[in-house]
XYZ file of C-alpha atoms in Angstrom:
534
model
C 264.446 170.422 36.084
C 266.960 167.479 34.795
C 267.178 166.519 31.142
C 265.531 163.090 30.804
C 269.272 162.081 29.271
C 270.430 163.073 32.745
C 267.705 160.332 34.254
C 268.931 157.890 31.402
C 271.922 155.967 33.642
C 269.548 155.480 36.535
C 266.185 154.552 34.977
C 267.373 152.104 32.648
C 269.001 150.767 35.873
C 265.921 149.924 37.311
C 264.245 149.032 33.864
C 266.844 146.473 33.411
C 266.435 144.922 36.952
C 262.142 145.229 36.583
C 261.376 144.757 33.290
C 260.198 141.549 31.250
C 261.481 142.625 27.886
C 264.886 141.576 28.337
C 266.492 138.194 28.551
C 269.861 137.733 30.196
C 272.697 136.247 28.540
C 271.755 131.911 28.433
C 274.738 131.126 31.319
C 274.715 127.825 29.822
C 275.235 128.600 26.190
C 278.196 126.991 24.282
C 279.884 130.380 22.831
C 282.316 128.727 20.674
C 279.502 126.844 19.205
C 278.057 129.564 18.563
C 281.249 131.719 16.931
C 281.955 128.610 15.152
C 278.064 129.239 13.482
C 278.681 132.852 13.492
C 282.478 132.531 11.857
C 280.714 130.031 8.837
C 279.163 133.474 7.621
C 282.291 135.377 7.046
C 284.470 132.424 5.813
C 281.943 132.468 3.005
C 281.601 135.478 2.208
C 284.796 136.849 2.672
C 286.607 134.031 0.661
C 288.265 135.146 -2.580
C 286.236 133.503 -4.468
C 283.953 136.770 -4.137
C 286.087 139.368 -5.026
C 285.256 141.417 -2.429
C 281.648 141.724 -2.370
C 282.142 145.016 -4.595
C 278.759 146.581 -5.487
C 277.224 145.159 -9.281
C 279.988 142.540 -9.622
C 279.783 138.953 -9.747
C 280.731 138.260 -6.451
C 278.511 140.768 -5.140
C 275.743 138.693 -6.307
C 276.574 135.405 -5.089
C 276.639 137.209 -1.204
C 273.361 138.327 -2.014
C 272.174 134.456 -3.335
C 274.160 133.814 0.007
C 271.767 136.165 2.611
C 268.299 135.347 0.424
C 269.205 131.481 0.906
C 269.781 131.717 4.591
C 266.893 134.071 4.931
C 264.571 131.712 3.332
C 266.310 128.770 5.692
C 265.555 130.484 8.484
C 261.702 131.160 7.789
C 262.065 135.335 7.613
C 259.131 136.198 4.974
C 259.858 138.131 1.651
C 260.039 141.784 2.371
C 261.711 143.274 -0.820
C 259.975 144.167 -3.845
C 260.974 141.096 -6.027
C 260.906 138.128 -3.055
C 263.828 139.220 -0.866
C 265.607 142.251 -3.513
C 264.327 145.456 -3.422
C 266.713 146.268 -7.161
C 268.477 149.418 -7.293
C 269.524 150.943 -10.584
C 273.215 153.278 -10.132
C 274.629 155.656 -12.785
C 278.210 156.802 -12.977
C 279.193 160.600 -13.337
C 282.044 161.215 -15.662
C 283.123 164.622 -15.308
C 284.205 166.077 -18.926
C 287.479 167.451 -17.792
C 287.981 168.752 -21.554
C 285.188 171.403 -21.490
C 285.161 172.294 -17.666
C 286.768 175.298 -16.290
C 287.471 176.780 -12.539
C 288.810 179.779 -13.184
C 289.488 183.349 -10.669
C 289.928 186.623 -12.400
C 292.481 185.597 -14.421
C 294.119 182.467 -12.638
C 293.190 179.415 -14.079
C 293.112 176.537 -11.381
C 294.210 172.686 -13.412
C 291.934 170.421 -12.630
C 292.929 167.098 -10.278
C 296.190 169.026 -9.257
C 294.703 173.026 -8.165
C 290.759 172.055 -7.774
C 288.755 168.564 -7.574
C 285.275 168.807 -9.126
C 282.223 166.956 -8.095
C 280.016 166.496 -11.009
C 277.051 165.633 -8.415
C 276.116 168.758 -9.446
C 272.447 170.255 -9.678
C 272.896 171.846 -13.074
C 275.333 171.642 -15.752
C 276.670 175.178 -17.375
C 278.411 178.416 -16.496
C 278.910 180.089 -12.862
C 280.057 183.893 -13.022
C 279.654 184.377 -9.027
C 281.710 186.521 -6.358
C 283.431 183.953 -3.913
C 283.403 184.369 0.022
C 285.147 182.254 2.862
C 282.535 181.905 5.623
C 284.777 180.122 8.036
C 283.548 176.575 9.143
C 280.082 177.052 7.262
C 278.152 175.410 9.568
C 274.865 176.698 10.548
C 273.692 174.565 14.251
C 271.749 176.865 15.911
C 270.516 174.198 18.916
C 273.768 174.309 19.307
C 274.735 177.952 19.373
C 276.898 177.603 16.327
C 276.286 179.427 13.358
C 278.767 180.663 11.055
C 276.179 182.016 8.204
C 274.519 184.882 11.079
C 274.655 188.429 9.163
C 276.152 187.276 6.199
C 274.585 187.960 2.863
C 275.260 184.829 0.920
C 272.634 185.379 -2.000
C 274.086 184.693 -5.796
C 277.326 183.358 -4.429
C 279.841 180.495 -3.944
C 281.018 180.138 -0.573
C 284.385 178.741 0.700
C 284.128 176.759 3.894
C 286.852 174.252 6.112
C 285.611 171.201 6.470
C 286.052 170.902 10.165
C 284.455 171.928 13.204
C 284.444 174.347 16.066
C 285.529 172.682 19.832
C 282.355 173.949 21.054
C 280.446 171.581 18.398
C 280.359 167.730 20.289
C 278.346 165.365 19.575
C 277.409 163.067 16.976
C 276.231 167.041 15.377
C 279.701 167.251 15.200
C 279.851 165.429 12.058
C 276.067 165.745 10.896
C 276.471 168.274 10.567
C 278.719 168.122 8.049
C 277.333 165.921 6.392
C 276.664 167.362 2.413
C 273.226 167.074 2.324
C 272.287 168.697 5.438
C 274.969 171.794 5.644
C 273.493 172.229 1.683
C 269.883 173.214 3.614
C 272.089 175.897 4.894
C 273.722 177.369 2.899
C 270.893 176.562 0.127
C 268.155 178.757 2.077
C 271.494 181.757 2.772
C 271.117 181.849 -1.478
C 274.517 180.301 -1.734
C 274.610 179.070 -5.833
C 277.331 176.587 -4.317
C 280.588 175.987 -2.629
C 284.115 174.677 -2.616
C 286.048 172.995 0.707
C 289.023 172.970 2.343
C 288.892 168.921 3.058
C 291.348 168.388 5.576
C 291.928 164.316 6.458
C 290.026 162.609 9.036
C 292.592 161.963 12.204
C 293.701 158.480 12.626
C 292.446 157.582 8.880
C 295.289 155.370 7.018
C 297.990 157.607 5.413
C 296.329 157.243 2.060
C 294.208 154.798 -0.086
C 294.955 152.047 -1.116
C 291.933 151.156 -3.408
C 291.810 152.173 -6.788
C 289.653 155.658 -6.995
C 285.697 154.269 -6.755
C 283.362 155.976 -8.922
C 280.823 159.237 -8.288
C 277.645 157.542 -8.681
C 273.883 158.684 -8.898
C 270.487 157.140 -8.570
C 269.033 156.475 -12.517
C 265.500 157.062 -10.031
C 265.249 160.961 -11.117
C 262.709 161.866 -7.681
C 266.544 160.679 -5.820
C 268.084 163.517 -7.361
C 267.304 166.770 -5.650
C 266.980 169.479 -8.683
C 267.367 172.198 -6.361
C 271.021 170.822 -4.928
C 274.099 172.649 -5.340
C 275.514 174.048 -8.568
C 279.218 174.307 -7.799
C 280.642 171.366 -5.780
C 284.561 171.567 -5.237
C 287.413 170.761 -2.976
C 290.741 173.058 -3.061
C 294.531 171.054 -3.071
C 296.918 172.601 -1.162
C 297.987 173.725 -4.163
C 294.146 175.897 -5.060
C 294.641 177.147 -1.777
C 297.720 179.076 -2.177
C 295.638 179.679 -5.391
C 292.692 180.994 -3.645
C 293.807 183.016 -1.155
C 296.111 185.052 -2.356
C 295.438 188.747 -2.256
C 292.863 188.014 0.790
C 295.023 188.581 3.490
C 294.511 184.949 4.455
C 297.161 182.249 4.176
C 296.269 178.359 4.077
C 298.715 177.778 7.276
C 296.967 180.682 9.290
C 293.264 178.784 8.841
C 294.578 175.316 9.132
C 295.784 176.026 12.617
C 292.792 178.078 13.544
C 291.142 175.029 12.702
C 292.884 172.190 14.050
C 293.228 173.952 17.397
C 288.811 174.700 16.685
C 289.139 178.254 17.026
C 286.652 180.309 15.368
C 287.717 181.416 11.570
C 287.854 184.275 9.553
C 284.705 184.911 7.374
C 286.188 187.802 4.420
C 285.490 188.084 0.744
C 287.439 186.390 -2.185
C 289.046 189.120 -4.719
C 287.653 188.230 -7.894
C 285.260 186.383 -9.849
C 284.637 183.377 -10.638
C 284.228 181.509 -13.526
C 282.985 177.990 -13.694
C 281.696 175.328 -15.749
C 281.028 171.646 -14.934
C 280.232 169.362 -17.659
C 279.172 165.632 -16.769
C 278.818 163.060 -19.202
C 276.221 160.568 -18.265
C 275.244 157.309 -20.087
C 271.252 156.445 -21.165
C 270.711 153.370 -18.850
C 271.707 151.949 -15.534
C 275.060 151.075 -15.303
C 274.988 149.122 -11.719
C 272.204 147.404 -10.598
C 272.597 145.029 -6.762
C 270.139 144.460 -4.304
C 268.971 145.375 -0.774
C 267.874 142.346 0.558
C 264.944 142.130 2.890
C 263.576 139.408 5.548
C 260.573 140.116 7.925
C 259.810 138.539 10.910
C 256.346 138.927 11.695
C 254.968 140.297 15.249
C 252.721 139.073 17.678
C 250.906 141.892 18.133
C 247.639 142.345 15.603
C 248.213 145.970 16.455
C 252.490 146.426 16.941
C 253.146 144.250 13.683
C 252.168 146.779 11.765
C 255.596 148.250 12.551
C 259.045 147.732 12.269
C 262.532 147.271 13.895
C 265.264 147.054 11.545
C 268.155 145.006 11.938
C 271.198 145.844 9.447
C 274.586 145.465 8.065
C 276.187 146.474 4.563
C 277.097 142.905 2.572
C 278.867 145.054 0.150
C 282.812 145.977 0.458
C 285.825 147.153 -1.554
C 286.408 144.425 -4.204
C 289.546 143.722 -6.527
C 291.826 147.058 -6.131
C 295.331 148.156 -6.106
C 297.270 145.180 -5.113
C 299.189 145.281 -1.596
C 302.008 142.785 -0.370
C 300.849 140.849 -4.118
C 297.178 140.710 -2.692
C 294.855 142.622 -4.591
C 291.424 141.106 -2.730
C 289.307 143.169 0.013
C 287.839 140.535 1.382
C 286.006 142.465 3.851
C 286.050 140.323 6.638
C 285.219 142.537 9.787
C 284.324 145.006 7.262
C 281.550 143.836 6.884
C 280.887 140.435 6.507
C 280.795 140.292 10.159
C 277.939 142.556 10.961
C 275.989 140.210 8.326
C 276.785 137.226 9.135
C 275.583 138.935 12.762
C 272.106 139.963 11.108
C 271.694 136.166 9.517
C 272.340 134.744 13.236
C 270.461 137.142 15.071
C 267.815 136.829 12.911
C 268.004 132.831 14.531
C 267.904 133.353 17.076
C 265.100 136.040 17.551
C 262.993 133.276 15.356
C 263.410 130.388 17.503
C 262.451 132.570 21.191
C 258.477 134.108 21.530
C 257.826 136.566 18.405
C 258.163 139.286 19.429
C 255.111 142.233 19.720
C 256.592 143.744 16.672
C 257.479 143.422 13.368
C 261.722 143.101 12.953
C 263.376 143.424 9.556
C 266.417 142.278 8.512
C 268.165 143.893 6.144
C 271.154 143.604 4.040
C 272.379 146.823 2.270
C 274.166 147.525 -1.474
C 276.636 150.423 -1.790
C 277.885 151.317 1.472
C 281.312 151.191 0.571
C 279.761 153.909 -2.606
C 278.417 156.393 0.173
C 276.026 155.161 1.818
C 273.691 154.247 -1.628
C 271.585 151.256 -0.861
C 270.672 152.173 2.939
C 269.528 155.554 1.297
C 267.531 153.884 -1.350
C 265.490 151.732 1.310
C 265.295 154.782 3.685
C 263.788 156.663 1.585
C 261.722 154.425 -0.214
C 261.272 151.441 1.631
C 259.643 148.516 1.257
C 257.545 149.253 4.148
C 255.394 152.497 5.237
C 257.803 154.956 6.678
C 256.195 156.087 9.470
C 255.720 152.515 10.724
C 259.765 152.178 10.600
C 260.484 152.850 14.822
C 264.022 152.327 15.271
C 267.059 151.048 13.177
C 269.740 148.818 15.155
C 272.920 148.938 12.259
C 276.225 147.030 12.341
C 279.619 148.500 10.825
C 282.684 146.625 11.243
C 282.541 146.215 14.978
C 285.075 144.466 15.115
C 285.118 141.482 18.055
C 289.219 141.191 18.833
C 289.292 141.235 22.675
C 286.519 140.395 25.381
C 283.298 142.175 25.608
C 283.627 144.666 28.288
C 282.770 147.465 26.725
C 280.432 148.173 24.190
C 280.419 151.936 21.874
C 277.117 152.591 21.354
C 276.968 155.557 18.447
C 273.815 157.315 19.129
C 273.306 156.692 22.993
C 272.575 159.749 24.247
C 269.549 160.823 21.110
C 267.095 159.016 21.864
C 265.581 156.570 23.990
C 267.692 153.836 22.100
C 269.902 154.626 24.391
C 267.952 153.771 27.433
C 267.137 150.188 26.213
C 270.554 149.252 25.408
C 272.074 150.273 28.902
C 268.797 148.127 30.119
C 270.917 144.957 28.170
C 274.040 145.635 29.041
C 273.160 145.984 32.239
C 272.066 142.129 32.051
C 274.678 140.971 30.537
C 277.772 143.115 32.665
C 278.316 145.064 29.646
C 279.709 148.260 29.992
C 278.417 150.768 27.322
C 280.001 153.401 26.214
C 279.448 157.495 24.259
C 281.933 157.660 21.556
C 285.264 157.834 22.619
C 286.716 158.981 18.901
C 283.727 161.234 17.369
C 286.464 163.306 15.560
C 286.226 159.705 13.354
C 282.289 160.595 12.172
C 281.364 156.888 12.856
C 277.959 157.737 13.188
C 277.381 159.291 10.363
C 279.678 157.311 8.096
C 276.934 154.573 7.929
C 274.131 153.505 7.180
C 272.127 154.351 10.426
C 272.745 157.841 9.309
C 270.248 157.686 6.357
C 267.922 156.604 9.068
C 268.382 159.698 11.631
C 267.808 161.978 8.200
C 264.200 160.388 7.930
C 263.275 161.169 11.570
C 264.054 157.335 12.772
C 265.911 157.258 16.207
C 269.274 153.928 15.529
C 272.105 153.092 16.573
C 275.066 151.676 15.620
C 278.002 149.455 17.375
C 281.813 149.270 18.147
C 283.389 146.607 20.963
C 284.575 149.199 23.106
C 287.933 149.556 25.461
C 289.487 152.020 27.921
C 292.690 154.716 28.028
C 295.942 152.969 27.204
C 294.199 149.650 27.760
C 296.000 146.590 25.576
C 292.455 146.945 23.891
C 293.173 150.390 22.462
C 296.060 149.154 20.794
C 294.599 146.374 19.035
C 291.437 148.683 17.878
C 293.658 150.916 16.747
C 296.204 148.572 14.841
C 293.865 147.008 13.061
C 292.223 149.881 11.339
C 295.945 151.685 10.660
C 296.743 148.023 9.083
C 293.796 146.290 8.236
C 291.054 148.711 7.702
C 290.393 149.262 3.892
C 293.149 146.522 3.483
C 293.141 143.623 1.702
C 294.576 141.953 5.115
C 291.068 142.447 6.466
C 290.776 138.627 5.372
C 290.159 135.168 6.858
C 293.800 134.413 8.224
C 293.404 137.643 10.916
C 293.049 136.790 14.876
C 289.092 136.915 15.601
C 287.049 136.304 18.707
C 284.657 133.735 17.709
C 283.042 133.213 21.204
C 282.651 136.955 21.838
C 280.983 137.909 18.662
C 278.407 134.958 18.779
C 277.714 136.706 22.807
C 277.750 140.433 21.093
C 275.156 138.928 18.300
C 273.381 137.458 21.058
C 273.214 140.895 23.610
C 271.546 142.501 20.340
C 268.878 139.984 19.659
C 268.281 140.762 23.292
C 267.617 144.906 22.126
C 265.931 144.535 19.348
C 263.276 142.083 21.058
C 263.105 144.262 23.967
C 262.547 147.686 21.629
C 260.082 145.360 19.635
C 258.342 144.244 22.736
C 258.017 147.749 24.801
C 254.436 149.728 24.559
C 255.741 153.003 23.299
C 257.678 153.327 20.132
C 261.552 154.518 21.124
C 261.709 158.480 20.361
C 264.612 160.624 20.543
C 265.405 163.260 23.535
C 263.951 166.587 23.591
C 267.395 168.127 23.565
C 269.138 165.833 21.318
C 269.802 167.557 17.831
C 268.328 165.119 15.570
C 264.654 165.542 17.269
C 262.411 164.994 15.528
C 258.604 164.595 16.812
C 257.043 161.505 15.843
C 253.276 161.627 14.395
C 250.588 161.105 17.519
C 248.567 158.011 16.920
């Protein structure tokens, strides 16, 4: 019997032609005027005056006030804790390098040079434990990947290469490597903590150009698990050379295998680890910044109690290291563009027939600090969690060329993919799967925190075909503007196609909001969660 996913394309084509839930892009719409309206928000949010909208800064607060004013002008109902706001309190975690230590046998590792200790650990104190290298350290039985099978990890510190074998494909290739997801399996196997070898992402900018970001934790202790790892560390090249001495294996050997996606060996490491992670934590919150939530209440007396979310992150990197004399990281495409589309989508949808389900328009804080705002909201939403049916998230969707193709991250994981295909069909846009899976984009932005809660989600990028001018434009932008001051208002952007995408997104949200059934994960999806029965 063919899978639901294999039937998706013909089914959604039929749905696109037959369903009353989607409306085609208006033929006579003035896309230039709509693009100018979209760009007007980007101009304000990415202006130098807001100094890069760093979470917790006055620039971010000014941006938040702007979004609040827009939500109010549109007529959205406040859906935060305090009006439109849901304040998130964070505290910094600072490593006490003077009193922390990492030593294997008689070999001491220099903190920062050989080993980087993370302050995000469950308990602070000494650990004395054997160490074992466990390959990729992945446990994904639904994908027939299990590096932990048959291993006795009880009371041990595990070391793994943070990559994925060639037979692990799709979004799970990245999702299984999220620290929290990986730790679930390691903890169940009895491990005390872990040390990783973290190769750079392919295609990532050659070097960071911002100042190091602080490690932050939620001030709310219920959001910081007490049963987390007792050690989290990352080896540098010099640290790898020290750790593998006498093991019978070399860092070069392991790198070659991992680069090719081949199986990695499993072996004990010589010596006993003695480690201490000592953390300094202030008593009061260090940063307070809001998520912003506006609601368009649904028209159906029953379905209005369910919610579709349109989201984007409001923050960027603030002020950092100067590049060509510019130290303001404006974040025009990352992600003032997404917030502009949230605002314009709210205008489009409120101007039409009211959808059956309610729609939440959400601007997240703290994405650049590790998706903290969306983690807070998805864990402690301002509406009943079980009533959230899906998230449509935007992060740096890059309207740099015509909208002929749309990369839909999560396209093959839930019935939201059918809805996306149907709307794309009506608008003469071809949907695409993620073409650069090693970039881990499906789990590198705010939609991942809804996925963790079992809520179907999608994210978007303008698509392209291999060896096309659009591919070059896309890749050049990532190399020269991503997380750099040059992501500013001086760059060339196609404002009209940004408006076309925003219209498509609005159609998709309304289609999901009006559907008789809420979105469902495909049973064969790695993220499959059986949703609660009515």
